[in-house]
Amino acid sequence: MEEELMQIKNSAVSMIIEATDQKELEEIKLQFLGRSGKLTSLFKEITKVPIERRREVGQLANDVKNIIEETLRLAQDKVSDQESQSRKESIDVTAPGIKPPIGHIHPMTQVLYDVVDIFKKIGFQVADGPEIESDYYNFEALNIAKDHPARDTQQTLYLDTRNSKINPGEIILRTQTSAMQGRVMEKVKPPVRVIVPGKNFRYEQVDASHGFEFWQVEGFMVDENVRLTDLFGTIDYVLKKLMGESTKLKFATTNFPFVEPGVDTYIECTVCKGKARLPDGQGCSFCKHSGWSEIMPAGMIHPNVLKAVGYDSQKVSGFAFAIGLSRLVTLRYQMDDLRLLTNPDLRILNQF
Ligand code: DAH
């Protein structure tokens, strides 16, 4: 009996050591410890052992059972460790990938890229200038003297110069990208063809059509014999490229100190298509019931501006214009509120 018990122990332990997976171990367990397993059957025989040795044999049988159980437990742990390790290391190349979230270009940036591309094709270069600007470039070089009433329309934000050597009122947040006219033309001799995209700042009450900061693309061209018709042709070309070939434009006279004559450009309202009314008979609030949206002030550069940069205003002439970029974006996408352009809510941005 003792011999049989030792044999069972030895063969069980060596089988357990050689087993490589849980299934095999489960079978070994059944084979030895199951209801009709080898060890279980031997336990039943213990009663046949002479009484004086029964205790001893019973003890041995228990020891064998404990050894087999313990060896099994250790082997099961080891095998399950190995299995989870190999699961970690193996890569299922057929598993579907996880799509990383990809954003897209903001509508403002998209329209800016389009504007820049169109102007580059017709020979314009792109310039960049400071948002903190001097009173000189923002106003004086543009024929807007210190006491000029036009300053009142551009609610200017002044920088605090108290702890510096700069005179009060000399440094401002630029109110118009036109400020770059002087900076560029001082450095470059005609012919000049430049656009300046950039942010401007004014102390404005914020509402659906006004922001305290807004984007413009200023543009200007100076050469010999540049005429008003060149300005009209350029604006017509650019706006049709931007808004579609069927876009209708109209021009009206206006006044800015740095142009003479000054011109306002309107495009047919993209919402009511010039009808000033919506299909349901309601007035179109997008164009304030006029059928037209103002989009691009412009004009022939005033001789005083040319003189301020050292150009000979008898020999050269030029035009300038400013595209209200935020306005252009809201017109293109028919948004009725400028503030949507600075709203980071993805439910809005995902619509473009
Ligand atoms: N800088 C003007 C403004 O922001 C807009 C403007 C008008 C620019 C006429 C021009 C121009 O270049 O010719 O109010």
Tab-separated table of C-alpha atoms and ligand atoms in Angstrom:
chain	number	residue	atom	x	y	z
A	1	MET	CA	0.000	0.000	0.000
A	2	GLU	CA	2.782	2.413	0.978
A	3	GLU	CA	4.613	1.556	-2.197
A	4	GLU	CA	1.523	2.200	-4.274
A	5	LEU	CA	1.038	5.539	-2.546
A	6	MET	CA	4.647	6.547	-3.334
A	7	GLN	CA	4.199	5.518	-6.964
A	8	ILE	CA	1.020	7.582	-7.257
A	9	LYS	CA	2.792	10.578	-5.738
A	10	ASN	CA	5.806	10.254	-8.057
A	11	SER	CA	3.824	9.788	-11.225
A	12	ALA	CA	1.356	12.580	-10.325
A	13	VAL	CA	4.167	15.047	-9.537
A	14	SER	CA	6.123	14.276	-12.696
A	15	MET	CA	2.966	14.547	-14.851
A	16	ILE	CA	2.115	17.868	-13.212
A	17	ILE	CA	5.608	19.217	-13.876
A	18	GLU	CA	5.388	18.317	-17.530
A	19	ALA	CA	1.917	19.707	-18.060
A	20	THR	CA	1.823	22.894	-20.132
A	21	ASP	CA	-1.732	24.139	-19.841
A	22	GLN	CA	-4.707	24.354	-17.505
A	23	LYS	CA	-6.623	21.695	-19.407
A	24	GLU	CA	-3.875	19.145	-18.928
A	25	LEU	CA	-3.653	19.973	-15.220
A	26	GLU	CA	-7.399	19.621	-14.874
A	27	GLU	CA	-7.172	16.130	-16.392
A	28	ILE	CA	-4.338	15.131	-14.040
A	29	LYS	CA	-6.385	16.346	-11.094
A	30	LEU	CA	-9.326	14.188	-12.182
A	31	GLN	CA	-7.076	11.230	-12.822
A	32	PHE	CA	-5.679	11.247	-9.276
A	33	LEU	CA	-8.058	13.157	-7.034
A	34	GLY	CA	-11.362	12.791	-8.906
A	35	ARG	CA	-14.194	10.663	-7.503
A	36	SER	CA	-12.829	7.542	-9.124
A	37	GLY	CA	-9.267	8.851	-9.275
A	38	LYS	CA	-6.301	6.688	-8.398
A	39	LEU	CA	-5.641	8.235	-5.014
A	40	THR	CA	-9.319	8.397	-4.098
A	41	SER	CA	-9.698	4.702	-4.845
A	42	LEU	CA	-6.683	3.914	-2.706
A	43	PHE	CA	-8.180	5.912	0.181
A	44	LYS	CA	-11.127	3.521	0.086
A	45	GLU	CA	-8.705	0.589	0.527
A	46	ILE	CA	-7.294	1.977	3.775
A	47	THR	CA	-10.004	0.194	5.718
A	48	LYS	CA	-8.480	-3.079	4.559
A	49	VAL	CA	-5.113	-2.277	6.103
A	50	PRO	CA	-4.517	-4.081	9.430
A	51	ILE	CA	-5.671	-1.896	12.254
A	52	GLU	CA	-2.247	-1.397	13.830
A	53	ARG	CA	-0.847	0.110	10.608
A	54	ARG	CA	-3.957	1.913	9.443
A	55	ARG	CA	-3.102	5.163	11.178
A	56	GLU	CA	0.354	5.310	9.652
A	57	VAL	CA	-0.882	4.451	6.137
A	58	GLY	CA	-3.750	6.901	6.510
A	59	GLN	CA	-1.254	9.614	7.442
A	60	LEU	CA	0.920	8.786	4.426
A	61	ALA	CA	-2.124	8.833	2.109
A	62	ASN	CA	-3.032	12.283	3.447
A	63	ASP	CA	0.520	13.543	2.915
A	64	VAL	CA	0.485	12.267	-0.672
A	65	LYS	CA	-2.849	13.982	-1.268
A	66	ASN	CA	-1.496	17.272	0.139
A	67	ILE	CA	1.649	17.089	-1.964
A	68	ILE	CA	-0.327	16.433	-5.153
A	69	GLU	CA	-2.768	19.244	-4.370
A	70	GLU	CA	-0.008	21.733	-3.553
A	71	THR	CA	2.042	20.812	-6.629
A	72	LEU	CA	-1.093	21.174	-8.741
A	73	ARG	CA	-1.847	24.600	-7.272
A	74	LEU	CA	1.677	25.865	-7.944
A	75	ALA	CA	1.582	24.515	-11.498
A	76	GLN	CA	-1.803	26.105	-12.163
A	77	ASP	CA	-0.541	29.509	-10.990
A	78	LYS	CA	2.554	29.234	-13.146
A	79	VAL	CA	0.623	28.207	-16.247
A	80	SER	CA	-1.959	30.979	-15.836
A	81	ASP	CA	0.876	33.537	-15.433
A	82	GLN	CA	2.483	32.287	-18.625
A	83	GLU	CA	-0.805	32.392	-20.490
A	84	SER	CA	-1.591	35.986	-19.530
A	85	GLN	CA	1.994	37.026	-20.323
A	86	SER	CA	1.811	35.554	-23.790
A	87	ARG	CA	-1.583	37.191	-24.324
A	88	LYS	CA	0.038	40.531	-23.518
A	89	GLU	CA	2.909	40.015	-25.908
A	90	SER	CA	0.995	38.778	-28.881
A	91	ILE	CA	-0.487	41.369	-31.242
A	92	ASP	CA	-3.688	40.594	-33.021
A	93	VAL	CA	-2.986	42.156	-36.382
A	94	THR	CA	-6.539	41.549	-37.499
A	95	ALA	CA	-8.104	43.537	-34.648
A	96	PRO	CA	-9.744	46.765	-35.885
A	97	GLY	CA	-7.655	49.832	-34.984
A	98	ILE	CA	-8.739	52.641	-32.697
A	99	LYS	CA	-9.305	55.785	-34.741
A	100	PRO	CA	-7.493	58.751	-33.214
A	101	PRO	CA	-9.719	61.835	-33.173
A	102	ILE	CA	-8.591	64.171	-35.951
A	103	GLY	CA	-9.587	67.825	-35.965
A	104	HIS	CA	-9.905	70.082	-38.975
A	105	ILE	CA	-8.945	73.583	-39.888
A	106	HIS	CA	-11.083	76.283	-38.287
A	107	PRO	CA	-13.374	78.044	-40.813
A	108	MET	CA	-11.581	81.349	-40.141
A	109	THR	CA	-8.209	79.828	-40.966
A	110	GLN	CA	-9.639	78.032	-44.002
A	111	VAL	CA	-11.000	81.260	-45.456
A	112	LEU	CA	-7.748	83.064	-44.644
A	113	TYR	CA	-5.787	80.372	-46.525
A	114	ASP	CA	-8.139	80.777	-49.504
A	115	VAL	CA	-7.721	84.572	-49.493
A	116	VAL	CA	-3.926	84.285	-49.337
A	117	ASP	CA	-3.857	81.707	-52.174
A	118	ILE	CA	-5.960	83.892	-54.460
A	119	PHE	CA	-3.868	87.010	-53.884
A	120	LYS	CA	-0.603	85.120	-54.304
A	121	LYS	CA	-1.775	83.996	-57.749
A	122	ILE	CA	-2.149	87.607	-58.836
A	123	GLY	CA	1.254	88.650	-57.591
A	124	PHE	CA	0.626	89.861	-54.046
A	125	GLN	CA	3.073	89.149	-51.254
A	126	VAL	CA	2.049	88.542	-47.650
A	127	ALA	CA	3.329	90.792	-44.841
A	128	ASP	CA	2.898	90.520	-41.109
A	129	GLY	CA	3.028	93.358	-38.614
A	130	PRO	CA	2.790	94.171	-34.912
A	131	GLU	CA	-0.500	94.183	-33.028
A	132	ILE	CA	0.967	96.711	-30.595
A	133	GLU	CA	1.385	99.671	-32.890
A	134	SER	CA	2.441	103.288	-32.754
A	135	ASP	CA	-0.029	106.120	-33.114
A	136	TYR	CA	2.094	107.209	-36.056
A	137	TYR	CA	1.570	104.141	-38.287
A	138	ASN	CA	-1.967	103.480	-37.147
A	139	PHE	CA	-3.159	107.064	-37.684
A	140	GLU	CA	-0.771	109.825	-38.662
A	141	ALA	CA	0.912	108.099	-41.601
A	142	LEU	CA	-2.615	107.354	-42.838
A	143	ASN	CA	-3.563	111.018	-43.009
A	144	ILE	CA	-5.420	110.890	-39.688
A	145	ALA	CA	-3.966	113.748	-37.642
A	146	LYS	CA	-4.213	113.876	-33.832
A	147	ASP	CA	-7.437	115.879	-33.841
A	148	HIS	CA	-9.056	114.114	-36.812
A	149	PRO	CA	-12.686	113.150	-36.120
A	150	ALA	CA	-12.116	109.770	-37.827
A	151	ARG	CA	-10.313	108.733	-34.645
A	152	ASP	CA	-13.628	108.781	-32.831
A	153	THR	CA	-14.958	105.969	-35.010
A	154	GLN	CA	-12.063	103.710	-34.041
A	155	GLN	CA	-12.451	103.308	-30.298
A	156	THR	CA	-8.776	102.956	-29.586
A	157	LEU	CA	-7.200	100.938	-26.767
A	158	TYR	CA	-4.122	102.750	-25.430
A	159	LEU	CA	-1.258	101.061	-23.642
A	160	ASP	CA	-0.242	102.227	-20.205
A	161	THR	CA	3.106	104.000	-20.670
A	162	ARG	CA	3.375	105.520	-17.182
A	163	ASN	CA	6.514	103.595	-16.208
A	164	SER	CA	8.298	104.077	-19.511
A	165	LYS	CA	9.921	106.845	-21.519
A	166	ILE	CA	7.169	106.617	-24.130
A	167	ASN	CA	4.783	109.556	-24.254
A	168	PRO	CA	1.193	108.858	-23.211
A	169	GLY	CA	-1.025	107.922	-26.149
A	170	GLU	CA	1.810	106.913	-28.425
A	171	ILE	CA	1.446	103.139	-28.212
A	172	ILE	CA	-1.871	101.467	-28.945
A	173	LEU	CA	-3.404	98.160	-29.929
A	174	ARG	CA	-3.730	98.556	-33.680
A	175	THR	CA	-7.247	99.375	-34.760
A	176	GLN	CA	-6.674	98.591	-38.445
A	177	THR	CA	-4.215	96.539	-40.484
A	178	SER	CA	-3.977	99.597	-42.735
A	179	ALA	CA	-1.252	100.539	-40.233
A	180	MET	CA	1.034	98.289	-42.259
A	181	GLN	CA	0.800	100.525	-45.333
A	182	GLY	CA	3.386	102.933	-43.900
A	183	ARG	CA	5.625	100.211	-42.511
A	184	VAL	CA	5.790	98.320	-45.816
A	185	MET	CA	5.987	101.276	-48.185
A	186	GLU	CA	8.775	102.938	-46.189
A	187	LYS	CA	10.921	99.909	-46.936
A	188	VAL	CA	9.857	98.943	-50.457
A	189	LYS	CA	9.917	101.032	-53.606
A	190	PRO	CA	7.032	100.704	-56.102
A	191	PRO	CA	5.786	98.461	-57.612
A	192	VAL	CA	4.287	97.112	-54.391
A	193	ARG	CA	1.587	94.488	-54.107
A	194	VAL	CA	1.044	93.320	-50.542
A	195	ILE	CA	-1.656	91.847	-48.349
A	196	VAL	CA	-1.536	91.923	-44.563
A	197	PRO	CA	-3.763	89.519	-42.673
A	198	GLY	CA	-4.041	90.365	-38.989
A	199	LYS	CA	-5.998	91.012	-35.871
A	200	ASN	CA	-7.257	94.443	-34.834
A	201	PHE	CA	-8.656	95.706	-31.581
A	202	ARG	CA	-11.260	98.293	-30.682
A	203	TYR	CA	-13.107	99.214	-27.531
A	204	GLU	CA	-16.442	98.005	-28.860
A	205	GLN	CA	-19.632	96.755	-27.323
A	206	VAL	CA	-19.652	93.071	-28.314
A	207	ASP	CA	-22.758	91.869	-30.147
A	208	ALA	CA	-23.720	89.561	-33.018
A	209	SER	CA	-21.932	91.736	-35.580
A	210	HIS	CA	-19.201	93.449	-33.520
A	211	GLY	CA	-16.196	92.067	-31.679
A	212	PHE	CA	-13.540	93.896	-29.682
A	213	GLU	CA	-10.988	91.991	-31.735
A	214	PHE	CA	-11.511	91.185	-35.386
A	215	TRP	CA	-9.544	89.997	-38.376
A	216	GLN	CA	-8.896	92.014	-41.504
A	217	VAL	CA	-6.851	91.385	-44.583
A	218	GLU	CA	-5.495	94.744	-45.643
A	219	GLY	CA	-4.183	94.950	-49.181
A	220	PHE	CA	-2.549	97.614	-51.303
A	221	MET	CA	-0.929	98.064	-54.636
A	222	VAL	CA	1.185	100.987	-55.821
A	223	ASP	CA	2.728	101.413	-59.243
A	224	GLU	CA	2.688	103.811	-62.165
A	225	ASN	CA	-0.785	104.272	-63.644
A	226	VAL	CA	-2.813	102.314	-61.098
A	227	ARG	CA	-6.451	103.362	-61.476
A	228	LEU	CA	-9.813	102.944	-59.840
A	229	THR	CA	-10.766	100.403	-62.514
A	230	ASP	CA	-7.765	98.283	-61.427
A	231	LEU	CA	-9.229	98.316	-57.924
A	232	PHE	CA	-12.681	97.309	-59.195
A	233	GLY	CA	-11.210	94.551	-61.353
A	234	THR	CA	-9.121	93.173	-58.480
A	235	ILE	CA	-12.012	93.171	-56.007
A	236	ASP	CA	-14.339	91.586	-58.561
A	237	TYR	CA	-11.813	88.843	-59.352
A	238	VAL	CA	-11.035	88.075	-55.719
A	239	LEU	CA	-14.607	88.042	-54.415
A	240	LYS	CA	-15.829	85.850	-57.261
A	241	LYS	CA	-13.020	83.383	-56.571
A	242	LEU	CA	-13.892	83.414	-52.871
A	243	MET	CA	-17.672	83.393	-52.989
A	244	GLY	CA	-18.437	81.855	-56.379
A	245	GLU	CA	-18.472	83.180	-59.955
A	246	SER	CA	-22.149	84.166	-59.796
A	247	THR	CA	-21.513	86.552	-56.883
A	248	LYS	CA	-23.012	89.976	-57.540
A	249	LEU	CA	-21.192	93.100	-56.367
A	250	LYS	CA	-21.960	96.769	-56.109
A	251	PHE	CA	-19.785	99.705	-55.217
A	252	ALA	CA	-20.727	102.909	-53.443
A	253	THR	CA	-18.724	105.961	-52.503
A	254	THR	CA	-17.601	106.434	-48.936
A	255	ASN	CA	-15.042	108.342	-46.971
A	256	PHE	CA	-11.815	107.309	-45.263
A	257	PRO	CA	-9.052	109.875	-44.659
A	258	PHE	CA	-6.379	107.711	-46.315
A	259	VAL	CA	-8.164	107.156	-49.632
A	260	GLU	CA	-9.586	109.442	-52.274
A	261	PRO	CA	-12.041	108.447	-53.561
A	262	GLY	CA	-13.213	105.925	-50.994
A	263	VAL	CA	-15.311	102.952	-52.053
A	264	ASP	CA	-17.526	100.522	-50.190
A	265	THR	CA	-18.019	97.063	-51.706
A	266	TYR	CA	-21.231	95.166	-51.156
A	267	ILE	CA	-22.046	91.615	-52.149
A	268	GLU	CA	-25.513	90.320	-52.727
A	269	CYS	CA	-26.770	88.816	-49.479
A	270	THR	CA	-25.913	85.120	-49.366
A	271	VAL	CA	-28.996	84.311	-47.294
A	272	CYS	CA	-31.879	86.070	-49.110
A	273	LYS	CA	-30.049	86.256	-52.477
A	274	GLY	CA	-30.604	89.992	-52.747
A	275	LYS	CA	-34.363	89.822	-52.142
A	276	ALA	CA	-34.180	91.323	-48.633
A	277	ARG	CA	-36.950	88.849	-47.753
A	278	LEU	CA	-36.847	85.208	-46.819
A	279	PRO	CA	-39.061	82.592	-48.572
A	280	ASP	CA	-41.505	82.743	-45.636
A	281	GLY	CA	-42.062	86.456	-46.301
A	282	GLN	CA	-40.102	87.610	-43.266
A	283	GLY	CA	-37.503	90.351	-43.762
A	284	CYS	CA	-33.897	89.060	-43.992
A	285	SER	CA	-32.143	90.131	-40.819
A	286	PHE	CA	-28.791	88.843	-42.056
A	287	CYS	CA	-28.421	91.800	-44.449
A	288	LYS	CA	-30.591	94.081	-42.326
A	289	HIS	CA	-33.355	93.944	-44.945
A	290	SER	CA	-31.229	95.516	-47.675
A	291	GLY	CA	-30.356	92.511	-49.859
A	292	TRP	CA	-26.690	93.517	-49.702
A	293	SER	CA	-23.835	92.946	-47.242
A	294	GLU	CA	-20.948	95.340	-46.880
A	295	ILE	CA	-17.735	93.432	-47.135
A	296	MET	CA	-14.766	95.408	-48.345
A	297	PRO	CA	-13.982	99.100	-47.902
A	298	ALA	CA	-11.393	100.364	-50.334
A	299	GLY	CA	-10.174	103.350	-52.292
A	300	MET	CA	-7.371	105.086	-54.152
A	301	ILE	CA	-4.503	105.791	-51.759
A	302	HIS	CA	-4.469	109.456	-50.715
A	303	PRO	CA	-1.431	111.416	-51.996
A	304	ASN	CA	-0.591	112.392	-48.388
A	305	VAL	CA	-0.096	108.707	-47.510
A	306	LEU	CA	2.223	108.241	-50.492
A	307	LYS	CA	4.160	111.376	-49.567
A	308	ALA	CA	4.539	110.244	-45.927
A	309	VAL	CA	6.505	107.184	-47.089
A	310	GLY	CA	8.622	109.172	-49.513
A	311	TYR	CA	6.859	108.174	-52.762
A	312	ASP	CA	6.380	110.684	-55.556
A	313	SER	CA	2.593	111.007	-55.701
A	314	GLN	CA	2.873	112.609	-59.156
A	315	LYS	CA	4.538	109.526	-60.574
A	316	VAL	CA	2.872	106.647	-58.754
A	317	SER	CA	-0.623	105.883	-57.616
A	318	GLY	CA	-2.256	102.997	-55.861
A	319	PHE	CA	-5.285	101.448	-54.302
A	320	ALA	CA	-5.948	99.916	-50.910
A	321	PHE	CA	-8.678	97.740	-49.502
A	322	ALA	CA	-9.575	95.825	-46.375
A	323	ILE	CA	-11.411	92.532	-46.320
A	324	GLY	CA	-13.331	92.052	-43.112
A	325	LEU	CA	-12.269	88.446	-42.670
A	326	SER	CA	-14.705	87.538	-39.889
A	327	ARG	CA	-17.482	89.063	-41.972
A	328	LEU	CA	-16.399	87.078	-45.004
A	329	VAL	CA	-16.511	83.838	-43.016
A	330	THR	CA	-19.980	84.538	-41.628
A	331	LEU	CA	-21.200	85.388	-45.140
A	332	ARG	CA	-19.695	82.275	-46.647
A	333	TYR	CA	-21.142	79.958	-44.026
A	334	GLN	CA	-24.271	82.040	-43.431
A	335	MET	CA	-23.662	82.440	-39.717
A	336	ASP	CA	-25.763	85.062	-38.051
A	337	ASP	CA	-23.435	85.732	-35.143
A	338	LEU	CA	-19.739	86.665	-35.291
A	339	ARG	CA	-19.239	85.286	-31.795
A	340	LEU	CA	-19.636	81.747	-33.140
A	341	LEU	CA	-16.192	82.153	-34.681
A	342	THR	CA	-14.472	82.344	-31.321
A	343	ASN	CA	-16.646	79.746	-29.620
A	344	PRO	CA	-14.641	76.570	-28.944
A	345	ASP	CA	-17.746	74.357	-28.654
A	346	LEU	CA	-17.164	71.295	-30.849
A	347	ARG	CA	-20.880	71.047	-31.629
A	348	ILE	CA	-20.415	74.290	-33.569
A	349	LEU	CA	-16.979	73.607	-35.033
A	350	ASN	CA	-17.878	70.122	-36.266
A	351	GLN	CA	-20.406	71.664	-38.639
A	352	PHE	CA	-17.677	73.065	-40.893
B	1	DAH	N1	-8.876	100.426	-42.199
B	1	DAH	C1	-10.272	100.741	-42.387
B	1	DAH	C2	-11.050	100.340	-41.142
B	1	DAH	O1	-10.670	99.390	-40.511
B	1	DAH	C3	-10.819	100.020	-43.579
B	1	DAH	C4	-10.261	100.474	-44.883
B	1	DAH	C5	-10.967	101.379	-45.655
B	1	DAH	C6	-9.064	99.991	-45.367
B	1	DAH	C7	-10.496	101.797	-46.889
B	1	DAH	C8	-8.565	100.401	-46.594
B	1	DAH	C9	-9.314	101.308	-47.346
B	1	DAH	O2	-7.412	99.975	-47.105
B	1	DAH	O3	-8.824	101.695	-48.555
B	1	DAH	O4	-12.011	100.944	-40.824
